[in-house]
C-alpha cells in the first residue's frame, strides 16, 4: 500500500526542471505534485560504489532536491566494471567528486553534498542528519550496522540492498513506520550476534549489471517513499538471482511482531543465505575440526573450482564444483544419505549458496571463513 509522502512539495518547479522531468510529471501515479515532492526531498546515499553509483544517477535524474553522498574512498581501476559514475580519468580521485560531477551534468538544480568521510558508529547520526530517506550502498557490515542504528534512532526509513556474486537482496527498514505498519530493522534480518563480515567483491566477484539493477531499484524505493506512491518493501525482502533470472519475495517480520504473536524465539526471518524454512548454519573452524575428528564426522563437500584445490583441501573432502551441485542438489543429497554435510569454498560465499540449495533435502552447513580459515588454523598449529 502507498504510505503517506515524507515531504511537502516545493511551491513550484523552474521552467527548465518542468521540461526536464516532463515524463515523470505525466505519470498518473506521480504527477506534478509528486515531482514537486521529489524536489523537496533529501536522500543520503552511503557509498558511491556499485550500488551508490546508479542510485546517484537515478535520483539526480529523477529530480530529488538534495543528495548527500558519503564515501571516503578513491576511485580504483577495478571499480569501473560496476561503479558507473566513475571514468578512467577519475582513477585516484575521491569517489564523491564523481557524484558531484555527474549529478550536475544531469540535473543542475539538484544539490549534492559530498562528504569524504568514513561513516562510523560515532559519526553516523551527524552525517545522516536531515535526510528524509537513507540508501545504504556500503560494503562493510560494520558500516551497515552503524547506518541502521542511526536510522532506527532517528526513525528515518532505510533502503537497504546488498549484492554478492550474482545474487542480491533488497528491503526497507523502518523503526517507526506509519500507523498500521509493523516496524522492521536490520537486526530482524541479520542479528548482530550471528553475522560476520561477508566476503569482499575482490574475493568472490560481483556481477556488474546486477549492481546497476539493484541500485536503480533502491532509488525507486526512495522515490516511492518521498512522494507517497507505490508499495515500498517494508516487511518484505526481495531476493534476486541474476543469472537464473528469478525474483522472489519473502515476508520479513520484526521482533515486536513475534512477541505479540506469543513467540518465544527469534522472529522468522531470512538469514544471510537460505530461506525462513531452511536457514543455513555457519560452523566455526575450530568446531568443524573437532567434528571431523569425531566418529560422527560430517561429509565435507568442497565446491571450489578444480584449479583452486591445488592450494590445499580439508582432509577427506569430496570435490563437487558449485555449478554441478546447483544443477542437481537432489542427486547430491541422495548420495550423502542421512549424514550431515559441511560445505567448503575459499571464503564462504559459494558454500552458502550450495548449502541453501541442499537445505530442503539434507542437513547442510557451511565452514565459517572457508578453506582460507582452515588453512590459517592449520598454519598456526
CSV table of C-alpha atoms in Angstrom, one decimal:
chain,number,residue,atom,x,y,z
A,1,UNK,CA,0.0,0.0,0.0
A,2,UNK,CA,1.2,3.6,-0.6
A,3,UNK,CA,2.5,5.3,2.5
A,4,UNK,CA,1.9,9.0,3.3
A,5,UNK,CA,4.5,11.1,1.5
A,6,UNK,CA,7.6,12.0,3.6
A,7,UNK,CA,7.8,15.6,2.4
A,8,UNK,CA,5.7,18.5,1.4
A,9,UNK,CA,6.0,19.7,-2.2
A,10,UNK,CA,8.0,22.7,-3.2
A,11,UNK,CA,5.7,25.6,-4.4
A,12,UNK,CA,6.8,25.3,-8.0
A,13,UNK,CA,9.5,23.8,-10.3
A,14,UNK,CA,11.6,26.0,-12.5
A,15,UNK,CA,10.6,26.1,-16.2
A,16,UNK,CA,13.8,24.1,-17.1
A,17,UNK,CA,13.0,21.5,-14.4
A,18,UNK,CA,9.5,21.2,-15.6
A,19,UNK,CA,10.7,20.4,-19.1
A,20,UNK,CA,13.4,18.0,-17.9
A,21,UNK,CA,11.0,16.0,-15.7
A,22,UNK,CA,8.1,16.1,-18.1
A,23,UNK,CA,7.9,12.3,-18.4
A,24,UNK,CA,7.7,12.0,-14.7
A,25,UNK,CA,5.0,14.6,-14.4
A,26,UNK,CA,2.9,12.9,-16.9
A,27,UNK,CA,2.8,9.7,-14.8
A,28,UNK,CA,-0.6,9.2,-13.2
A,29,UNK,CA,1.0,7.8,-10.1
A,30,UNK,CA,3.4,10.7,-9.6
A,31,UNK,CA,2.2,13.8,-11.5
A,32,UNK,CA,3.3,17.4,-10.8
A,33,UNK,CA,2.6,17.1,-7.1
A,34,UNK,CA,4.8,14.1,-6.8
A,35,UNK,CA,7.6,15.7,-8.8
A,36,UNK,CA,7.5,18.7,-6.6
A,37,UNK,CA,7.8,16.4,-3.5
A,38,UNK,CA,10.9,14.9,-5.0
A,39,UNK,CA,12.3,18.3,-5.5
A,40,UNK,CA,11.8,18.9,-1.8
A,41,UNK,CA,13.3,15.6,-0.8
A,42,UNK,CA,16.7,14.9,0.8
A,43,UNK,CA,18.3,11.5,0.3
A,44,UNK,CA,21.5,10.4,1.9
A,45,UNK,CA,23.5,7.8,0.0
A,46,UNK,CA,26.1,5.8,1.9
A,47,UNK,CA,28.7,4.7,-0.5
A,48,UNK,CA,29.5,5.9,-4.1
A,49,UNK,CA,30.3,2.4,-5.3
A,50,UNK,CA,28.4,-0.4,-7.0
A,51,UNK,CA,25.0,0.5,-5.5
A,52,UNK,CA,25.5,4.1,-4.8
A,53,UNK,CA,26.6,5.0,-8.3
A,54,UNK,CA,23.4,4.0,-10.1
A,55,UNK,CA,21.4,5.4,-7.2
A,56,UNK,CA,23.1,8.8,-7.6
A,57,UNK,CA,22.4,8.8,-11.4
A,58,UNK,CA,18.7,7.7,-10.9
A,59,UNK,CA,17.9,10.1,-8.1
A,60,UNK,CA,19.6,13.1,-9.7
A,61,UNK,CA,17.8,12.3,-13.0
A,62,UNK,CA,14.5,12.0,-11.1
A,63,UNK,CA,14.9,15.5,-9.7
A,64,UNK,CA,15.4,14.7,-6.0
A,65,UNK,CA,16.3,18.1,-4.5
A,66,UNK,CA,19.2,17.2,-2.2
A,67,UNK,CA,21.6,14.3,-2.3
A,68,UNK,CA,24.2,13.7,0.5
A,69,UNK,CA,26.8,11.3,-0.8
A,70,UNK,CA,29.1,9.8,1.8
A,71,UNK,CA,32.3,7.9,0.9
A,72,UNK,CA,35.9,8.2,1.9
A,73,UNK,CA,37.4,6.1,-0.9
A,74,UNK,CA,39.2,7.0,-4.1
A,75,UNK,CA,38.4,5.5,-7.5
A,76,UNK,CA,40.3,2.4,-8.5
A,77,UNK,CA,40.5,0.8,-11.9
A,78,UNK,CA,38.6,-2.3,-10.8
A,79,UNK,CA,35.7,-0.1,-9.7
A,80,UNK,CA,34.8,0.8,-13.3
A,81,UNK,CA,33.3,-2.6,-14.0
A,82,UNK,CA,30.2,-1.7,-12.0
A,83,UNK,CA,30.6,1.8,-10.4
A,84,UNK,CA,29.1,3.7,-13.3
A,85,UNK,CA,29.6,7.3,-12.2
A,86,UNK,CA,33.4,7.0,-12.4
A,87,UNK,CA,35.6,7.2,-15.5
A,88,UNK,CA,39.2,6.3,-16.3
A,89,UNK,CA,40.2,9.9,-15.7
A,90,UNK,CA,38.8,9.6,-12.2
A,91,UNK,CA,41.1,6.8,-11.1
A,92,UNK,CA,42.9,8.1,-7.9
A,93,UNK,CA,40.4,10.8,-7.3
A,94,UNK,CA,37.7,10.9,-4.5
A,95,UNK,CA,34.6,8.9,-5.4
A,96,UNK,CA,32.4,11.7,-4.1
A,97,UNK,CA,33.8,14.1,-6.7
A,98,UNK,CA,32.3,11.8,-9.4
A,99,UNK,CA,28.9,12.1,-7.8
A,100,UNK,CA,29.0,15.9,-7.8
A,101,UNK,CA,30.1,16.0,-11.4
A,102,UNK,CA,27.5,13.5,-12.9
A,103,UNK,CA,24.6,14.9,-10.9
A,104,UNK,CA,25.4,18.4,-12.1
A,105,UNK,CA,25.7,17.3,-15.7
A,106,UNK,CA,22.2,15.6,-15.5
A,107,UNK,CA,20.3,18.0,-13.2
A,108,UNK,CA,21.9,21.2,-12.2
A,109,UNK,CA,19.0,22.0,-9.9
A,110,UNK,CA,19.9,19.0,-7.7
A,111,UNK,CA,22.2,20.0,-4.7
A,112,UNK,CA,24.9,17.4,-4.0
A,113,UNK,CA,26.6,17.4,-0.6
A,114,UNK,CA,29.8,15.5,-1.0
A,115,UNK,CA,31.1,14.0,2.3
A,116,UNK,CA,34.5,12.5,2.1
A,117,UNK,CA,34.5,10.8,5.4
A,118,UNK,CA,34.1,7.2,6.7
A,119,UNK,CA,30.8,6.7,8.4
A,120,UNK,CA,31.2,5.1,11.9
A,121,UNK,CA,29.1,4.5,15.0
A,122,UNK,CA,30.3,7.8,16.3
A,123,UNK,CA,29.7,9.9,13.1
A,124,UNK,CA,26.6,8.2,11.6
A,125,UNK,CA,24.0,10.4,13.3
A,126,UNK,CA,25.8,13.6,12.3
A,127,UNK,CA,26.4,12.5,8.7
A,128,UNK,CA,22.8,11.4,8.1
A,129,UNK,CA,21.1,14.2,9.9
A,130,UNK,CA,18.4,15.9,7.9
A,131,UNK,CA,17.9,13.1,5.4
A,132,UNK,CA,14.3,12.1,4.6
A,133,UNK,CA,15.5,8.7,3.3
A,134,UNK,CA,18.8,6.9,3.6
A,135,UNK,CA,20.1,4.5,1.0
A,136,UNK,CA,22.8,2.1,2.2
A,137,UNK,CA,25.2,1.0,-0.5
A,138,UNK,CA,28.2,0.4,1.7
A,139,UNK,CA,30.2,-2.9,1.6
A,140,UNK,CA,31.2,-3.4,5.2
A,141,UNK,CA,28.8,-4.9,7.7
A,142,UNK,CA,30.2,-2.6,10.4
A,143,UNK,CA,29.2,0.4,8.3
A,144,UNK,CA,25.8,-1.1,7.6
A,145,UNK,CA,25.2,-1.6,11.3
A,146,UNK,CA,26.1,2.0,12.1
A,147,UNK,CA,23.8,3.3,9.4
A,148,UNK,CA,20.9,1.0,10.6
A,149,UNK,CA,21.4,2.1,14.2
A,150,UNK,CA,21.3,5.8,13.4
A,151,UNK,CA,18.3,5.4,11.2
A,152,UNK,CA,16.4,3.4,13.9
A,153,UNK,CA,17.1,6.1,16.4
A,154,UNK,CA,16.0,8.9,14.1
A,155,UNK,CA,13.1,6.9,12.7
A,156,UNK,CA,14.4,7.6,9.1
A,157,UNK,CA,13.4,4.9,6.6
A,158,UNK,CA,16.4,3.0,5.4
A,159,UNK,CA,16.5,1.5,1.9
A,160,UNK,CA,18.9,-1.5,2.2
A,161,UNK,CA,20.4,-3.5,-0.6
A,162,UNK,CA,23.3,-5.9,-0.9
A,163,UNK,CA,24.9,-7.8,-3.8
A,164,UNK,CA,27.2,-10.8,-3.5
A,165,UNK,CA,28.4,-12.6,-6.7
A,166,UNK,CA,25.3,-12.9,-8.8
A,167,UNK,CA,22.6,-12.6,-6.0
A,168,UNK,CA,21.0,-9.6,-4.4
A,169,UNK,CA,18.7,-8.6,-1.6
A,170,UNK,CA,16.5,-5.5,-1.1
A,171,UNK,CA,14.2,-4.3,1.6
A,172,UNK,CA,13.3,-1.2,3.6
A,173,UNK,CA,13.9,-1.0,7.3
A,174,UNK,CA,11.8,1.5,9.3
A,175,UNK,CA,11.8,1.6,13.1
A,176,UNK,CA,8.7,3.8,13.3
A,177,UNK,CA,6.7,3.5,10.1
A,178,UNK,CA,3.2,4.9,9.6
A,179,UNK,CA,0.3,3.6,11.8
A,180,UNK,CA,-0.8,0.1,10.9
A,181,UNK,CA,2.6,-0.9,9.6
A,182,UNK,CA,4.9,-3.1,11.8
A,183,UNK,CA,8.5,-1.9,12.3
A,184,UNK,CA,11.3,-3.9,10.9
A,185,UNK,CA,15.0,-3.2,11.5
A,186,UNK,CA,18.3,-4.7,10.3
A,187,UNK,CA,18.7,-6.9,13.4
A,188,UNK,CA,15.4,-8.7,12.4
A,189,UNK,CA,17.1,-9.8,9.2
A,190,UNK,CA,20.7,-10.1,10.2
A,191,UNK,CA,21.1,-10.5,14.0
A,192,UNK,CA,24.3,-8.8,15.0
A,193,UNK,CA,25.5,-11.7,17.1
A,194,UNK,CA,25.2,-14.1,14.2
A,195,UNK,CA,26.7,-12.2,11.3
A,196,UNK,CA,30.4,-12.0,10.5
A,197,UNK,CA,32.0,-9.8,7.8
A,198,UNK,CA,30.8,-11.1,4.4
A,199,UNK,CA,33.5,-11.8,1.7
A,200,UNK,CA,34.5,-8.8,-0.4
A,201,UNK,CA,33.9,-8.3,-4.1
A,202,UNK,CA,37.6,-8.8,-4.6
A,203,UNK,CA,37.4,-12.2,-3.0
A,204,UNK,CA,34.3,-13.7,-4.7
A,205,UNK,CA,33.5,-11.3,-7.5
A,206,UNK,CA,30.3,-9.4,-8.3
A,207,UNK,CA,28.2,-9.1,-11.5
A,208,UNK,CA,28.4,-5.5,-12.7
A,209,UNK,CA,24.9,-5.2,-14.3
A,210,UNK,CA,23.3,-6.6,-11.1
A,211,UNK,CA,24.7,-3.6,-9.2
A,212,UNK,CA,23.1,-1.3,-11.7
A,213,UNK,CA,19.8,-3.1,-11.4
A,214,UNK,CA,19.7,-3.1,-7.6
A,215,UNK,CA,20.9,0.5,-7.3
A,216,UNK,CA,18.0,1.5,-9.6
A,217,UNK,CA,15.5,-0.5,-7.5
A,218,UNK,CA,16.9,1.2,-4.4
A,219,UNK,CA,16.3,4.6,-6.0
A,220,UNK,CA,12.8,3.6,-6.9
A,221,UNK,CA,12.1,2.8,-3.3
A,222,UNK,CA,13.3,6.2,-2.2
A,223,UNK,CA,11.1,7.9,-4.8
A,224,UNK,CA,8.1,5.9,-3.6
A,225,UNK,CA,8.7,6.9,0.0
A,226,UNK,CA,9.3,10.6,-0.7
A,227,UNK,CA,6.3,11.0,-2.9
A,228,UNK,CA,3.9,8.6,-1.2
A,229,UNK,CA,3.4,6.3,-4.2
A,230,UNK,CA,3.6,2.6,-4.8
A,231,UNK,CA,4.2,-0.2,-2.3
A,232,UNK,CA,7.6,0.1,-0.6
A,233,UNK,CA,9.3,-3.0,0.7
A,234,UNK,CA,8.7,-2.5,4.4
A,235,UNK,CA,8.1,-6.0,5.9
A,236,UNK,CA,9.1,-7.7,2.6
A,237,UNK,CA,12.5,-8.9,1.4
A,238,UNK,CA,13.2,-9.1,-2.4
A,239,UNK,CA,15.7,-11.8,-3.5
A,240,UNK,CA,17.2,-11.5,-7.0
A,241,UNK,CA,19.0,-14.4,-8.7
A,242,UNK,CA,20.5,-12.5,-11.7
A,243,UNK,CA,21.8,-15.5,-13.7
A,244,UNK,CA,18.7,-17.5,-13.0
A,245,UNK,CA,16.6,-14.5,-13.9
A,246,UNK,CA,14.4,-15.1,-10.8
A,247,UNK,CA,12.8,-12.7,-8.4
A,248,UNK,CA,11.3,-13.9,-5.1
A,249,UNK,CA,9.7,-12.1,-2.3
A,250,UNK,CA,9.7,-13.3,1.3
A,251,UNK,CA,7.8,-11.7,4.3
A,252,UNK,CA,10.1,-10.2,6.9
A,253,UNK,CA,8.8,-10.0,10.4
A,254,UNK,CA,10.2,-7.9,13.2
A,255,UNK,CA,10.9,-9.0,16.8
A,256,UNK,CA,7.9,-7.0,18.1
A,257,UNK,CA,5.5,-8.9,15.9
A,258,UNK,CA,6.9,-12.2,17.1
A,259,UNK,CA,6.4,-11.1,20.7
A,260,UNK,CA,2.8,-10.1,20.0
A,261,UNK,CA,2.2,-13.4,18.4
A,262,UNK,CA,3.4,-15.3,21.5
A,263,UNK,CA,6.6,-16.5,20.0
A,264,UNK,CA,9.5,-17.2,22.5
A,265,UNK,CA,12.3,-17.5,19.9
A,266,UNK,CA,13.8,-15.0,17.4
A,267,UNK,CA,11.4,-13.9,14.6
A,268,UNK,CA,11.0,-15.9,11.5
A,269,UNK,CA,13.4,-14.2,9.2
A,270,UNK,CA,15.8,-14.9,6.3
A,271,UNK,CA,19.4,-15.4,7.3
A,272,UNK,CA,22.4,-14.4,5.3
A,273,UNK,CA,21.7,-17.3,3.0
A,274,UNK,CA,18.8,-19.6,2.9
A,275,UNK,CA,15.1,-19.3,3.4
A,276,UNK,CA,12.9,-18.9,6.5
A,277,UNK,CA,12.2,-22.6,6.4
A,278,UNK,CA,15.8,-23.6,5.7
A,279,UNK,CA,18.3,-21.2,7.4
A,280,UNK,CA,22.0,-22.0,6.8
A,281,UNK,CA,24.1,-22.8,9.8
A,282,UNK,CA,27.7,-21.4,9.9
A,283,UNK,CA,30.2,-23.6,11.7
A,284,UNK,CA,33.3,-22.0,13.3
A,285,UNK,CA,36.5,-23.6,12.1
A,286,UNK,CA,37.6,-25.0,15.5
A,287,UNK,CA,34.2,-26.6,16.0
A,288,UNK,CA,34.4,-28.1,12.5
A,289,UNK,CA,37.9,-29.5,13.2
A,290,UNK,CA,36.6,-31.2,16.3
A,291,UNK,CA,33.6,-32.7,14.5
A,292,UNK,CA,35.8,-34.0,11.7
A,293,UNK,CA,37.9,-35.8,14.3
A,294,UNK,CA,34.9,-37.5,15.8
A,295,UNK,CA,33.3,-40.8,14.8
A,296,UNK,CA,30.2,-38.9,13.6
A,297,UNK,CA,32.2,-36.7,11.2
A,298,UNK,CA,30.2,-35.0,8.5
A,299,UNK,CA,30.8,-35.4,4.8
A,300,UNK,CA,32.8,-32.4,3.6
A,301,UNK,CA,31.9,-31.1,0.1
A,302,UNK,CA,34.3,-28.6,-1.5
A,303,UNK,CA,32.6,-26.5,-4.1
A,304,UNK,CA,35.6,-24.6,-5.4
A,305,UNK,CA,36.9,-25.0,-8.9
A,306,UNK,CA,39.5,-27.7,-9.7
A,307,UNK,CA,42.4,-25.3,-10.0
A,308,UNK,CA,41.7,-23.9,-6.6
A,309,UNK,CA,42.3,-27.2,-4.9
A,310,UNK,CA,46.0,-27.0,-5.8
A,311,UNK,CA,46.4,-24.7,-2.8
A,312,UNK,CA,45.1,-27.4,-0.5
A,313,UNK,CA,41.9,-29.1,0.8
A,314,UNK,CA,40.2,-30.0,4.0
A,315,UNK,CA,41.3,-33.7,4.5
A,316,UNK,CA,38.7,-36.2,3.3
A,317,UNK,CA,36.7,-33.7,1.4
A,318,UNK,CA,34.7,-34.6,-1.7
A,319,UNK,CA,35.0,-32.2,-4.7
A,320,UNK,CA,31.7,-31.1,-6.3
A,321,UNK,CA,32.0,-27.7,-8.2
A,322,UNK,CA,29.3,-25.3,-7.3
A,323,UNK,CA,27.7,-25.2,-10.7
A,324,UNK,CA,27.4,-29.0,-10.7
A,325,UNK,CA,25.9,-29.1,-7.2
A,326,UNK,CA,23.4,-26.3,-8.1
A,327,UNK,CA,22.3,-28.2,-11.2
A,328,UNK,CA,21.3,-31.3,-9.2
A,329,UNK,CA,21.1,-30.7,-5.4
A,330,UNK,CA,18.6,-33.6,-5.0
A,331,UNK,CA,21.1,-36.0,-6.5
A,332,UNK,CA,23.9,-34.8,-4.2
A,333,UNK,CA,21.5,-35.2,-1.2
A,334,UNK,CA,20.7,-38.7,-2.2
A,335,UNK,CA,24.3,-39.6,-2.5
A,336,UNK,CA,25.2,-38.3,1.0
A,337,UNK,CA,22.2,-40.1,2.6
A,338,UNK,CA,21.5,-39.3,6.2
A,339,UNK,CA,24.9,-38.0,7.1
A,340,UNK,CA,25.3,-34.2,7.8
A,341,UNK,CA,27.1,-32.2,5.3
A,342,UNK,CA,29.8,-29.5,5.7
A,343,UNK,CA,30.2,-27.2,2.7
A,344,UNK,CA,33.6,-25.6,2.0
A,345,UNK,CA,34.7,-23.0,-0.5
A,346,UNK,CA,37.5,-20.5,-0.4
A,347,UNK,CA,35.9,-17.9,1.9
A,348,UNK,CA,32.3,-18.9,2.4
A,349,UNK,CA,30.1,-17.2,-0.2
A,350,UNK,CA,29.8,-20.0,-2.6
A,351,UNK,CA,29.4,-22.5,0.2
A,352,UNK,CA,26.4,-20.6,1.5
A,353,UNK,CA,24.8,-20.8,-2.0
A,354,UNK,CA,25.4,-24.6,-2.1
A,355,UNK,CA,24.0,-25.1,1.4
A,356,UNK,CA,20.9,-23.1,0.5
A,357,UNK,CA,20.3,-25.4,-2.5
A,358,UNK,CA,20.8,-28.6,-0.4
A,359,UNK,CA,18.9,-27.4,2.7
A,360,UNK,CA,15.4,-28.7,1.6
A,361,UNK,CA,16.9,-32.2,1.1
A,362,UNK,CA,19.5,-32.7,3.7
A,363,UNK,CA,21.3,-31.0,6.7
A,364,UNK,CA,23.9,-28.8,5.1
A,365,UNK,CA,26.2,-26.4,7.0
A,366,UNK,CA,29.0,-24.0,6.0
A,367,UNK,CA,32.6,-23.8,7.2
A,368,UNK,CA,33.0,-20.3,8.5
A,369,UNK,CA,35.7,-18.5,6.6
A,370,UNK,CA,36.1,-21.4,4.1
A,371,UNK,CA,39.3,-23.1,3.3
A,372,UNK,CA,41.2,-19.8,3.9
A,373,UNK,CA,40.2,-20.0,7.6
A,374,UNK,CA,41.0,-23.7,7.7
A,375,UNK,CA,44.5,-23.1,6.2
A,376,UNK,CA,45.1,-20.2,8.7
A,377,UNK,CA,44.2,-22.5,11.6
A,378,UNK,CA,46.5,-25.3,10.3
A,379,UNK,CA,49.4,-22.9,9.8
A,380,UNK,CA,49.0,-21.6,13.3
A,381,UNK,CA,49.3,-25.0,14.9
